[in-house]
């Protein structure tokens, strides 16, 4: 089980795995009677490892047409609303359309689906963006002024601001970039079919148990 720090979906606190999807995955493993460790690592490394190693599951993954045939999919686990934010105090930044973004430095996480989609739609190369290896480092750079705008999921943005001792209302969403995809669990395509089926069945039972709604109340509200 591989993941990254993407709070409040999946993250570590004092070395302990936390988060909405993390607890959901732990419940699925228990239901399926499967033992596995959850390892946190930078997203690029986790993603490449999940692509290359059978019986490896990665979460939370955006299910996109480009990725459709690369994994066995379990879910969805969460909706995904991606915004472009600025600091409310930055009155010098005016963004009404994607074309306006090219005047500013954009903070984003390397290899994330939202980063690639934004770069493609805005007509930017990733080299023209301020890329970071993780969500936390992306926000730290943004708050230090190394990026004018930052790409983030809505509740992830609020969570990161609070964890960095800043107020969420310091942020102002300037563009809704994406709302058509959802987060899933993704299993390596060469995984044992029996394991895939067992995890899919366990996920359905966990979904029916009412646990997802309890976790949403705990982490997202």
mmCIF file with all atom_site columns, C-alpha atoms in Angstrom:
data_model
loop_
_atom_site.group_PDB
_atom_site.id
_atom_site.type_symbol
_atom_site.label_atom_id
_atom_site.label_alt_id
_atom_site.label_comp_id
_atom_site.label_asym_id
_atom_site.label_entity_id
_atom_site.label_seq_id
_atom_site.pdbx_PDB_ins_code
_atom_site.Cartn_x
_atom_site.Cartn_y
_atom_site.Cartn_z
_atom_site.occupancy
_atom_site.B_iso_or_equiv
_atom_site.pdbx_formal_charge
_atom_site.auth_seq_id
_atom_site.auth_comp_id
_atom_site.auth_asym_id
_atom_site.auth_atom_id
_atom_site.pdbx_PDB_model_num
ATOM 1   C CA . UNK A 1 1   ? 0.000   0.000   0.000   1.00 0.00 ? 1   UNK A CA 1
ATOM 2   C CA . UNK A 1 2   ? 1.656   3.199   -1.198  1.00 0.00 ? 2   UNK A CA 1
ATOM 3   C CA . UNK A 1 3   ? 0.576   6.770   -0.655  1.00 0.00 ? 3   UNK A CA 1
ATOM 4   C CA . UNK A 1 4   ? 1.776   10.339  -0.202  1.00 0.00 ? 4   UNK A CA 1
ATOM 5   C CA . UNK A 1 5   ? 1.045   13.168  2.196   1.00 0.00 ? 5   UNK A CA 1
ATOM 6   C CA . UNK A 1 6   ? -2.180  14.583  0.731   1.00 0.00 ? 6   UNK A CA 1
ATOM 7   C CA . UNK A 1 7   ? -4.172  15.722  3.758   1.00 0.00 ? 7   UNK A CA 1
ATOM 8   C CA . UNK A 1 8   ? -6.876  15.233  4.749   1.00 0.00 ? 8   UNK A CA 1
ATOM 9   C CA . UNK A 1 9   ? -7.105  12.165  2.468   1.00 0.00 ? 9   UNK A CA 1
ATOM 10  C CA . UNK A 1 10  ? -3.807  10.545  3.451   1.00 0.00 ? 10  UNK A CA 1
ATOM 11  C CA . UNK A 1 11  ? -1.028  11.865  5.673   1.00 0.00 ? 11  UNK A CA 1
ATOM 12  C CA . UNK A 1 12  ? 1.231   11.091  8.615   1.00 0.00 ? 12  UNK A CA 1
ATOM 13  C CA . UNK A 1 13  ? 0.998   12.678  12.044  1.00 0.00 ? 13  UNK A CA 1
ATOM 14  C CA . UNK A 1 14  ? 3.794   11.851  14.493  1.00 0.00 ? 14  UNK A CA 1
ATOM 15  C CA . UNK A 1 15  ? 4.648   8.851   12.321  1.00 0.00 ? 15  UNK A CA 1
ATOM 16  C CA . UNK A 1 16  ? 1.084   7.488   12.370  1.00 0.00 ? 16  UNK A CA 1
ATOM 17  C CA . UNK A 1 17  ? -0.905  7.046   9.148   1.00 0.00 ? 17  UNK A CA 1
ATOM 18  C CA . UNK A 1 18  ? -4.001  9.252   9.207   1.00 0.00 ? 18  UNK A CA 1
ATOM 19  C CA . UNK A 1 19  ? -6.684  10.538  6.866   1.00 0.00 ? 19  UNK A CA 1
ATOM 20  C CA . UNK A 1 20  ? -10.005 9.787   5.248   1.00 0.00 ? 20  UNK A CA 1
ATOM 21  C CA . UNK A 1 21  ? -8.722  7.386   2.554   1.00 0.00 ? 21  UNK A CA 1
ATOM 22  C CA . UNK A 1 22  ? -6.101  5.900   4.881   1.00 0.00 ? 22  UNK A CA 1
ATOM 23  C CA . UNK A 1 23  ? -8.758  4.789   7.374   1.00 0.00 ? 23  UNK A CA 1
ATOM 24  C CA . UNK A 1 24  ? -10.943 3.565   4.514   1.00 0.00 ? 24  UNK A CA 1
ATOM 25  C CA . UNK A 1 25  ? -8.052  1.460   3.153   1.00 0.00 ? 25  UNK A CA 1
ATOM 26  C CA . UNK A 1 26  ? -7.321  0.059   6.616   1.00 0.00 ? 26  UNK A CA 1
ATOM 27  C CA . UNK A 1 27  ? -10.985 -0.956  6.946   1.00 0.00 ? 27  UNK A CA 1
ATOM 28  C CA . UNK A 1 28  ? -10.904 -2.606  3.501   1.00 0.00 ? 28  UNK A CA 1
ATOM 29  C CA . UNK A 1 29  ? -7.760  -4.578  4.431   1.00 0.00 ? 29  UNK A CA 1
ATOM 30  C CA . UNK A 1 30  ? -9.375  -5.751  7.664   1.00 0.00 ? 30  UNK A CA 1
ATOM 31  C CA . UNK A 1 31  ? -12.590 -6.731  5.878   1.00 0.00 ? 31  UNK A CA 1
ATOM 32  C CA . UNK A 1 32  ? -10.600 -8.644  3.218   1.00 0.00 ? 32  UNK A CA 1
ATOM 33  C CA . UNK A 1 33  ? -8.328  -10.222 5.871   1.00 0.00 ? 33  UNK A CA 1
ATOM 34  C CA . UNK A 1 34  ? -5.276  -8.939  3.989   1.00 0.00 ? 34  UNK A CA 1
ATOM 35  C CA . UNK A 1 35  ? -2.181  -7.753  5.838   1.00 0.00 ? 35  UNK A CA 1
ATOM 36  C CA . UNK A 1 36  ? -0.178  -4.925  4.266   1.00 0.00 ? 36  UNK A CA 1
ATOM 37  C CA . UNK A 1 37  ? 1.910   -1.983  5.429   1.00 0.00 ? 37  UNK A CA 1
ATOM 38  C CA . UNK A 1 38  ? 1.103   1.542   4.307   1.00 0.00 ? 38  UNK A CA 1
ATOM 39  C CA . UNK A 1 39  ? 4.223   3.313   3.052   1.00 0.00 ? 39  UNK A CA 1
ATOM 40  C CA . UNK A 1 40  ? 4.448   7.076   2.554   1.00 0.00 ? 40  UNK A CA 1
ATOM 41  C CA . UNK A 1 41  ? 6.759   8.415   -0.128  1.00 0.00 ? 41  UNK A CA 1
ATOM 42  C CA . UNK A 1 42  ? 6.915   11.211  -2.737  1.00 0.00 ? 42  UNK A CA 1
ATOM 43  C CA . UNK A 1 43  ? 4.113   10.846  -5.279  1.00 0.00 ? 43  UNK A CA 1
ATOM 44  C CA . UNK A 1 44  ? 6.377   10.310  -8.313  1.00 0.00 ? 44  UNK A CA 1
ATOM 45  C CA . UNK A 1 45  ? 8.153   7.354   -6.684  1.00 0.00 ? 45  UNK A CA 1
ATOM 46  C CA . UNK A 1 46  ? 4.927   5.845   -5.345  1.00 0.00 ? 46  UNK A CA 1
ATOM 47  C CA . UNK A 1 47  ? 3.247   6.110   -8.741  1.00 0.00 ? 47  UNK A CA 1
ATOM 48  C CA . UNK A 1 48  ? 6.144   4.506   -10.637 1.00 0.00 ? 48  UNK A CA 1
ATOM 49  C CA . UNK A 1 49  ? 6.378   1.709   -8.083  1.00 0.00 ? 49  UNK A CA 1
ATOM 50  C CA . UNK A 1 50  ? 2.640   1.014   -8.312  1.00 0.00 ? 50  UNK A CA 1
ATOM 51  C CA . UNK A 1 51  ? 2.935   0.813   -12.099 1.00 0.00 ? 51  UNK A CA 1
ATOM 52  C CA . UNK A 1 52  ? 5.810   -1.683  -11.975 1.00 0.00 ? 52  UNK A CA 1
ATOM 53  C CA . UNK A 1 53  ? 5.162   -3.953  -8.963  1.00 0.00 ? 53  UNK A CA 1
ATOM 54  C CA . UNK A 1 54  ? 2.332   -6.540  -8.904  1.00 0.00 ? 54  UNK A CA 1
ATOM 55  C CA . UNK A 1 55  ? 0.117   -6.694  -5.791  1.00 0.00 ? 55  UNK A CA 1
ATOM 56  C CA . UNK A 1 56  ? 0.803   -3.022  -5.083  1.00 0.00 ? 56  UNK A CA 1
ATOM 57  C CA . UNK A 1 57  ? -2.016  -0.588  -4.357  1.00 0.00 ? 57  UNK A CA 1
ATOM 58  C CA . UNK A 1 58  ? -1.695  3.208   -4.460  1.00 0.00 ? 58  UNK A CA 1
ATOM 59  C CA . UNK A 1 59  ? -4.080  5.828   -3.081  1.00 0.00 ? 59  UNK A CA 1
ATOM 60  C CA . UNK A 1 60  ? -5.614  8.383   -3.495  1.00 0.00 ? 60  UNK A CA 1
ATOM 61  C CA . UNK A 1 61  ? -5.426  8.363   -7.315  1.00 0.00 ? 61  UNK A CA 1
ATOM 62  C CA . UNK A 1 62  ? -7.380  10.475  -9.790  1.00 0.00 ? 62  UNK A CA 1
ATOM 63  C CA . UNK A 1 63  ? -9.018  8.194   -12.358 1.00 0.00 ? 63  UNK A CA 1
ATOM 64  C CA . UNK A 1 64  ? -8.401  9.755   -15.775 1.00 0.00 ? 64  UNK A CA 1
ATOM 65  C CA . UNK A 1 65  ? -8.826  8.412   -19.340 1.00 0.00 ? 65  UNK A CA 1
ATOM 66  C CA . UNK A 1 66  ? -5.030  8.344   -19.727 1.00 0.00 ? 66  UNK A CA 1
ATOM 67  C CA . UNK A 1 67  ? -4.666  6.143   -16.642 1.00 0.00 ? 67  UNK A CA 1
ATOM 68  C CA . UNK A 1 68  ? -7.712  3.940   -17.263 1.00 0.00 ? 68  UNK A CA 1
ATOM 69  C CA . UNK A 1 69  ? -5.867  0.907   -18.651 1.00 0.00 ? 69  UNK A CA 1
ATOM 70  C CA . UNK A 1 70  ? -2.879  1.206   -16.314 1.00 0.00 ? 70  UNK A CA 1
ATOM 71  C CA . UNK A 1 71  ? -4.546  -0.019  -13.114 1.00 0.00 ? 71  UNK A CA 1
ATOM 72  C CA . UNK A 1 72  ? -7.330  -2.070  -11.593 1.00 0.00 ? 72  UNK A CA 1
ATOM 73  C CA . UNK A 1 73  ? -9.639  0.526   -10.030 1.00 0.00 ? 73  UNK A CA 1
ATOM 74  C CA . UNK A 1 74  ? -11.458 0.349   -6.691  1.00 0.00 ? 74  UNK A CA 1
ATOM 75  C CA . UNK A 1 75  ? -13.814 3.148   -5.710  1.00 0.00 ? 75  UNK A CA 1
ATOM 76  C CA . UNK A 1 76  ? -14.594 5.958   -5.960  1.00 0.00 ? 76  UNK A CA 1
ATOM 77  C CA . UNK A 1 77  ? -13.480 7.095   -2.514  1.00 0.00 ? 77  UNK A CA 1
ATOM 78  C CA . UNK A 1 78  ? -13.924 10.867  -2.770  1.00 0.00 ? 78  UNK A CA 1
ATOM 79  C CA . UNK A 1 79  ? -15.008 13.700  -5.079  1.00 0.00 ? 79  UNK A CA 1
ATOM 80  C CA . UNK A 1 80  ? -12.316 16.018  -6.409  1.00 0.00 ? 80  UNK A CA 1
ATOM 81  C CA . UNK A 1 81  ? -12.719 19.784  -6.839  1.00 0.00 ? 81  UNK A CA 1
ATOM 82  C CA . UNK A 1 82  ? -9.561  21.534  -8.030  1.00 0.00 ? 82  UNK A CA 1
ATOM 83  C CA . UNK A 1 83  ? -9.185  25.312  -7.749  1.00 0.00 ? 83  UNK A CA 1
ATOM 84  C CA . UNK A 1 84  ? -6.553  27.871  -8.586  1.00 0.00 ? 84  UNK A CA 1
ATOM 85  C CA . UNK A 1 85  ? -5.977  30.037  -5.505  1.00 0.00 ? 85  UNK A CA 1
ATOM 86  C CA . UNK A 1 86  ? -4.268  33.319  -4.756  1.00 0.00 ? 86  UNK A CA 1
ATOM 87  C CA . UNK A 1 87  ? -3.705  35.031  -1.428  1.00 0.00 ? 87  UNK A CA 1
ATOM 88  C CA . UNK A 1 88  ? -6.637  37.354  -0.765  1.00 0.00 ? 88  UNK A CA 1
ATOM 89  C CA . UNK A 1 89  ? -4.140  40.135  0.032   1.00 0.00 ? 89  UNK A CA 1
ATOM 90  C CA . UNK A 1 90  ? -2.615  39.984  -3.473  1.00 0.00 ? 90  UNK A CA 1
ATOM 91  C CA . UNK A 1 91  ? -4.733  42.638  -5.166  1.00 0.00 ? 91  UNK A CA 1
ATOM 92  C CA . UNK A 1 92  ? -2.156  42.834  -7.938  1.00 0.00 ? 92  UNK A CA 1
ATOM 93  C CA . UNK A 1 93  ? -3.184  39.386  -9.207  1.00 0.00 ? 93  UNK A CA 1
ATOM 94  C CA . UNK A 1 94  ? -6.185  39.399  -11.528 1.00 0.00 ? 94  UNK A CA 1
ATOM 95  C CA . UNK A 1 95  ? -7.293  36.095  -13.071 1.00 0.00 ? 95  UNK A CA 1
ATOM 96  C CA . UNK A 1 96  ? -10.548 35.692  -14.993 1.00 0.00 ? 96  UNK A CA 1
ATOM 97  C CA . UNK A 1 97  ? -9.534  33.056  -17.547 1.00 0.00 ? 97  UNK A CA 1
ATOM 98  C CA . UNK A 1 98  ? -6.839  30.427  -18.046 1.00 0.00 ? 98  UNK A CA 1
ATOM 99  C CA . UNK A 1 99  ? -5.079  32.788  -20.439 1.00 0.00 ? 99  UNK A CA 1
ATOM 100 C CA . UNK A 1 100 ? -4.569  35.252  -17.586 1.00 0.00 ? 100 UNK A CA 1
ATOM 101 C CA . UNK A 1 101 ? -2.553  32.629  -15.678 1.00 0.00 ? 101 UNK A CA 1
ATOM 102 C CA . UNK A 1 102 ? 0.387   32.838  -18.050 1.00 0.00 ? 102 UNK A CA 1
ATOM 103 C CA . UNK A 1 103 ? 1.344   36.182  -16.493 1.00 0.00 ? 103 UNK A CA 1
ATOM 104 C CA . UNK A 1 104 ? 1.967   34.565  -13.105 1.00 0.00 ? 104 UNK A CA 1
ATOM 105 C CA . UNK A 1 105 ? 4.090   31.855  -11.496 1.00 0.00 ? 105 UNK A CA 1
ATOM 106 C CA . UNK A 1 106 ? 1.934   28.792  -10.787 1.00 0.00 ? 106 UNK A CA 1
ATOM 107 C CA . UNK A 1 107 ? 2.680   26.481  -7.842  1.00 0.00 ? 107 UNK A CA 1
ATOM 108 C CA . UNK A 1 108 ? 1.807   22.811  -8.371  1.00 0.00 ? 108 UNK A CA 1
ATOM 109 C CA . UNK A 1 109 ? 2.885   19.277  -7.399  1.00 0.00 ? 109 UNK A CA 1
ATOM 110 C CA . UNK A 1 110 ? 5.067   17.395  -9.860  1.00 0.00 ? 110 UNK A CA 1
ATOM 111 C CA . UNK A 1 111 ? 3.406   14.445  -11.660 1.00 0.00 ? 111 UNK A CA 1
ATOM 112 C CA . UNK A 1 112 ? -0.064  15.120  -10.225 1.00 0.00 ? 112 UNK A CA 1
ATOM 113 C CA . UNK A 1 113 ? -2.973  14.720  -12.624 1.00 0.00 ? 113 UNK A CA 1
ATOM 114 C CA . UNK A 1 114 ? -4.183  18.241  -11.800 1.00 0.00 ? 114 UNK A CA 1
ATOM 115 C CA . UNK A 1 115 ? -0.764  19.677  -12.683 1.00 0.00 ? 115 UNK A CA 1
ATOM 116 C CA . UNK A 1 116 ? -0.636  17.936  -16.049 1.00 0.00 ? 116 UNK A CA 1
ATOM 117 C CA . UNK A 1 117 ? -4.236  18.891  -16.885 1.00 0.00 ? 117 UNK A CA 1
ATOM 118 C CA . UNK A 1 118 ? -3.653  22.538  -15.995 1.00 0.00 ? 118 UNK A CA 1
ATOM 119 C CA . UNK A 1 119 ? -0.429  22.765  -17.984 1.00 0.00 ? 119 UNK A CA 1
ATOM 120 C CA . UNK A 1 120 ? -2.138  21.278  -21.036 1.00 0.00 ? 120 UNK A CA 1
ATOM 121 C CA . UNK A 1 121 ? -5.230  23.494  -20.827 1.00 0.00 ? 121 UNK A CA 1
ATOM 122 C CA . UNK A 1 122 ? -3.296  26.693  -20.106 1.00 0.00 ? 122 UNK A CA 1
ATOM 123 C CA . UNK A 1 123 ? -0.752  25.987  -22.838 1.00 0.00 ? 123 UNK A CA 1
ATOM 124 C CA . UNK A 1 124 ? 2.161   25.965  -20.397 1.00 0.00 ? 124 UNK A CA 1
ATOM 125 C CA . UNK A 1 125 ? 5.086   23.595  -20.100 1.00 0.00 ? 125 UNK A CA 1
ATOM 126 C CA . UNK A 1 126 ? 5.782   22.204  -16.647 1.00 0.00 ? 126 UNK A CA 1
ATOM 127 C CA . UNK A 1 127 ? 9.138   24.010  -16.859 1.00 0.00 ? 127 UNK A CA 1
ATOM 128 C CA . UNK A 1 128 ? 7.199   27.302  -16.773 1.00 0.00 ? 128 UNK A CA 1
ATOM 129 C CA . UNK A 1 129 ? 5.607   26.327  -13.448 1.00 0.00 ? 129 UNK A CA 1
ATOM 130 C CA . UNK A 1 130 ? 6.943   26.266  -9.895  1.00 0.00 ? 130 UNK A CA 1
ATOM 131 C CA . UNK A 1 131 ? 6.805   22.515  -9.232  1.00 0.00 ? 131 UNK A CA 1
ATOM 132 C CA . UNK A 1 132 ? 7.135   20.910  -5.807  1.00 0.00 ? 132 UNK A CA 1
ATOM 133 C CA . UNK A 1 133 ? 7.502   17.243  -4.728  1.00 0.00 ? 133 UNK A CA 1
ATOM 134 C CA . UNK A 1 134 ? 4.590   17.322  -2.253  1.00 0.00 ? 134 UNK A CA 1
ATOM 135 C CA . UNK A 1 135 ? 1.423   19.221  -1.343  1.00 0.00 ? 135 UNK A CA 1
ATOM 136 C CA . UNK A 1 136 ? 3.020   20.640  1.809   1.00 0.00 ? 136 UNK A CA 1
ATOM 137 C CA . UNK A 1 137 ? 6.147   21.889  0.047   1.00 0.00 ? 137 UNK A CA 1
ATOM 138 C CA . UNK A 1 138 ? 3.941   23.366  -2.675  1.00 0.00 ? 138 UNK A CA 1
ATOM 139 C CA . UNK A 1 139 ? 2.034   25.442  -0.102  1.00 0.00 ? 139 UNK A CA 1
ATOM 140 C CA . UNK A 1 140 ? 5.181   26.439  1.765   1.00 0.00 ? 140 UNK A CA 1
ATOM 141 C CA . UNK A 1 141 ? 6.692   27.804  -1.459  1.00 0.00 ? 141 UNK A CA 1
ATOM 142 C CA . UNK A 1 142 ? 3.442   29.587  -2.297  1.00 0.00 ? 142 UNK A CA 1
ATOM 143 C CA . UNK A 1 143 ? 3.253   31.229  1.141   1.00 0.00 ? 143 UNK A CA 1
ATOM 144 C CA . UNK A 1 144 ? 6.899   32.299  0.838   1.00 0.00 ? 144 UNK A CA 1
ATOM 145 C CA . UNK A 1 145 ? 6.029   34.123  -2.393  1.00 0.00 ? 145 UNK A CA 1
ATOM 146 C CA . UNK A 1 146 ? 7.829   31.741  -4.737  1.00 0.00 ? 146 UNK A CA 1
ATOM 147 C CA . UNK A 1 147 ? 4.519   31.217  -6.581  1.00 0.00 ? 147 UNK A CA 1
ATOM 148 C CA . UNK A 1 148 ? 1.756   33.747  -7.237  1.00 0.00 ? 148 UNK A CA 1
ATOM 149 C CA . UNK A 1 149 ? -0.999  31.171  -7.597  1.00 0.00 ? 149 UNK A CA 1
ATOM 150 C CA . UNK A 1 150 ? -1.370  27.625  -6.333  1.00 0.00 ? 150 UNK A CA 1
ATOM 151 C CA . UNK A 1 151 ? -3.324  24.623  -7.636  1.00 0.00 ? 151 UNK A CA 1
ATOM 152 C CA . UNK A 1 152 ? -5.118  22.653  -4.925  1.00 0.00 ? 152 UNK A CA 1
ATOM 153 C CA . UNK A 1 153 ? -8.172  20.673  -3.982  1.00 0.00 ? 153 UNK A CA 1
ATOM 154 C CA . UNK A 1 154 ? -10.600 22.727  -1.889  1.00 0.00 ? 154 UNK A CA 1
ATOM 155 C CA . UNK A 1 155 ? -10.474 20.938  1.449   1.00 0.00 ? 155 UNK A CA 1
ATOM 156 C CA . UNK A 1 156 ? -6.804  20.077  1.001   1.00 0.00 ? 156 UNK A CA 1
ATOM 157 C CA . UNK A 1 157 ? -6.076  23.806  0.685   1.00 0.00 ? 157 UNK A CA 1
ATOM 158 C CA . UNK A 1 158 ? -7.946  24.592  3.905   1.00 0.00 ? 158 UNK A CA 1
ATOM 159 C CA . UNK A 1 159 ? -6.210  21.739  5.729   1.00 0.00 ? 159 UNK A CA 1
ATOM 160 C CA . UNK A 1 160 ? -2.749  22.835  4.592   1.00 0.00 ? 160 UNK A CA 1
ATOM 161 C CA . UNK A 1 161 ? -3.311  26.458  5.610   1.00 0.00 ? 161 UNK A CA 1
ATOM 162 C CA . UNK A 1 162 ? -4.360  25.407  9.115   1.00 0.00 ? 162 UNK A CA 1
ATOM 163 C CA . UNK A 1 163 ? -1.439  22.992  9.459   1.00 0.00 ? 163 UNK A CA 1
ATOM 164 C CA . UNK A 1 164 ? 0.975   25.803  8.498   1.00 0.00 ? 164 UNK A CA 1
ATOM 165 C CA . UNK A 1 165 ? -0.571  28.098  11.138  1.00 0.00 ? 165 UNK A CA 1
ATOM 166 C CA . UNK A 1 166 ? -2.353  30.244  8.573   1.00 0.00 ? 166 UNK A CA 1
ATOM 167 C CA . UNK A 1 167 ? -6.052  31.006  8.174   1.00 0.00 ? 167 UNK A CA 1
ATOM 168 C CA . UNK A 1 168 ? -7.940  29.277  5.333   1.00 0.00 ? 168 UNK A CA 1
ATOM 169 C CA . UNK A 1 169 ? -9.780  32.513  4.547   1.00 0.00 ? 169 UNK A CA 1
ATOM 170 C CA . UNK A 1 170 ? -6.437  34.069  3.551   1.00 0.00 ? 170 UNK A CA 1
ATOM 171 C CA . UNK A 1 171 ? -6.954  32.105  0.332   1.00 0.00 ? 171 UNK A CA 1
ATOM 172 C CA . UNK A 1 172 ? -9.200  33.245  -2.486  1.00 0.00 ? 172 UNK A CA 1
ATOM 173 C CA . UNK A 1 173 ? -10.265 30.798  -5.233  1.00 0.00 ? 173 UNK A CA 1
ATOM 174 C CA . UNK A 1 174 ? -9.920  32.520  -8.608  1.00 0.00 ? 174 UNK A CA 1
ATOM 175 C CA . UNK A 1 175 ? -10.773 29.664  -11.002 1.00 0.00 ? 175 UNK A CA 1
ATOM 176 C CA . UNK A 1 176 ? -12.502 26.283  -10.698 1.00 0.00 ? 176 UNK A CA 1
ATOM 177 C CA . UNK A 1 177 ? -10.184 24.115  -12.759 1.00 0.00 ? 177 UNK A CA 1
ATOM 178 C CA . UNK A 1 178 ? -11.799 20.715  -12.514 1.00 0.00 ? 178 UNK A CA 1
ATOM 179 C CA . UNK A 1 179 ? -14.774 18.890  -11.053 1.00 0.00 ? 179 UNK A CA 1
ATOM 180 C CA . UNK A 1 180 ? -15.301 15.906  -13.371 1.00 0.00 ? 180 UNK A CA 1
ATOM 181 C CA . UNK A 1 181 ? -12.997 13.320  -11.777 1.00 0.00 ? 181 UNK A CA 1
ATOM 182 C CA . UNK A 1 182 ? -12.936 11.414  -8.488  1.00 0.00 ? 182 UNK A CA 1
ATOM 183 C CA . UNK A 1 183 ? -10.301 9.762   -6.316  1.00 0.00 ? 183 UNK A CA 1
ATOM 184 C CA . UNK A 1 184 ? -9.907  5.975   -6.358  1.00 0.00 ? 184 UNK A CA 1
ATOM 185 C CA . UNK A 1 185 ? -7.695  3.195   -5.038  1.00 0.00 ? 185 UNK A CA 1
ATOM 186 C CA . UNK A 1 186 ? -5.549  1.793   -7.856  1.00 0.00 ? 186 UNK A CA 1
ATOM 187 C CA . UNK A 1 187 ? -4.006  -1.687  -8.018  1.00 0.00 ? 187 UNK A CA 1
ATOM 188 C CA . UNK A 1 188 ? -1.133  -2.723  -10.249 1.00 0.00 ? 188 UNK A CA 1
ATOM 189 C CA . UNK A 1 189 ? -2.554  -4.300  -13.424 1.00 0.00 ? 189 UNK A CA 1
ATOM 190 C CA . UNK A 1 190 ? -0.508  -7.500  -12.966 1.00 0.00 ? 190 UNK A CA 1
ATOM 191 C CA . UNK A 1 191 ? -1.820  -8.151  -9.455  1.00 0.00 ? 191 UNK A CA 1
ATOM 192 C CA . UNK A 1 192 ? -3.228  -11.541 -8.379  1.00 0.00 ? 192 UNK A CA 1
ATOM 193 C CA . UNK A 1 193 ? -6.840  -11.626 -9.726  1.00 0.00 ? 193 UNK A CA 1
ATOM 194 C CA . UNK A 1 194 ? -8.010  -13.285 -6.510  1.00 0.00 ? 194 UNK A CA 1
ATOM 195 C CA . UNK A 1 195 ? -6.538  -10.415 -4.465  1.00 0.00 ? 195 UNK A CA 1
ATOM 196 C CA . UNK A 1 196 ? -8.150  -7.839  -6.742  1.00 0.00 ? 196 UNK A CA 1
ATOM 197 C CA . UNK A 1 197 ? -11.556 -9.473  -6.370  1.00 0.00 ? 197 UNK A CA 1
ATOM 198 C CA . UNK A 1 198 ? -11.177 -9.821  -2.604  1.00 0.00 ? 198 UNK A CA 1
ATOM 199 C CA . UNK A 1 199 ? -10.314 -6.135  -2.181  1.00 0.00 ? 199 UNK A CA 1
ATOM 200 C CA . UNK A 1 200 ? -13.148 -5.022  -4.463  1.00 0.00 ? 200 UNK A CA 1
ATOM 201 C CA . UNK A 1 201 ? -15.677 -7.066  -2.493  1.00 0.00 ? 201 UNK A CA 1
ATOM 202 C CA . UNK A 1 202 ? -14.280 -5.781  0.806   1.00 0.00 ? 202 UNK A CA 1
ATOM 203 C CA . UNK A 1 203 ? -14.520 -2.191  -0.451  1.00 0.00 ? 203 UNK A CA 1
ATOM 204 C CA . UNK A 1 204 ? -18.219 -2.671  -1.301  1.00 0.00 ? 204 UNK A CA 1
ATOM 205 C CA . UNK A 1 205 ? -18.919 -4.035  2.195   1.00 0.00 ? 205 UNK A CA 1
ATOM 206 C CA . UNK A 1 206 ? -17.097 -1.113  3.822   1.00 0.00 ? 206 UNK A CA 1
ATOM 207 C CA . UNK A 1 207 ? -19.086 1.309   1.640   1.00 0.00 ? 207 UNK A CA 1
ATOM 208 C CA . UNK A 1 208 ? -22.337 -0.274  2.826   1.00 0.00 ? 208 UNK A CA 1
ATOM 209 C CA . UNK A 1 209 ? -21.263 -0.141  6.494   1.00 0.00 ? 209 UNK A CA 1
ATOM 210 C CA . UNK A 1 210 ? -21.697 3.640   6.808   1.00 0.00 ? 210 UNK A CA 1
ATOM 211 C CA . UNK A 1 211 ? -17.997 4.172   7.618   1.00 0.00 ? 211 UNK A CA 1
ATOM 212 C CA . UNK A 1 212 ? -17.329 6.574   4.693   1.00 0.00 ? 212 UNK A CA 1
ATOM 213 C CA . UNK A 1 213 ? -19.894 9.072   5.990   1.00 0.00 ? 213 UNK A CA 1
ATOM 214 C CA . UNK A 1 214 ? -18.402 8.901   9.512   1.00 0.00 ? 214 UNK A CA 1
ATOM 215 C CA . UNK A 1 215 ? -14.938 9.543   8.079   1.00 0.00 ? 215 UNK A CA 1
ATOM 216 C CA . UNK A 1 216 ? -16.201 12.466  5.988   1.00 0.00 ? 216 UNK A CA 1
ATOM 217 C CA . UNK A 1 217 ? -17.582 14.042  9.169   1.00 0.00 ? 217 UNK A CA 1
ATOM 218 C CA . UNK A 1 218 ? -14.268 13.432  10.945  1.00 0.00 ? 218 UNK A CA 1
ATOM 219 C CA . UNK A 1 219 ? -11.870 14.756  8.309   1.00 0.00 ? 219 UNK A CA 1
ATOM 220 C CA . UNK A 1 220 ? -13.721 17.006  5.887   1.00 0.00 ? 220 UNK A CA 1
ATOM 221 C CA . UNK A 1 221 ? -16.209 19.053  7.880   1.00 0.00 ? 221 UNK A CA 1
#
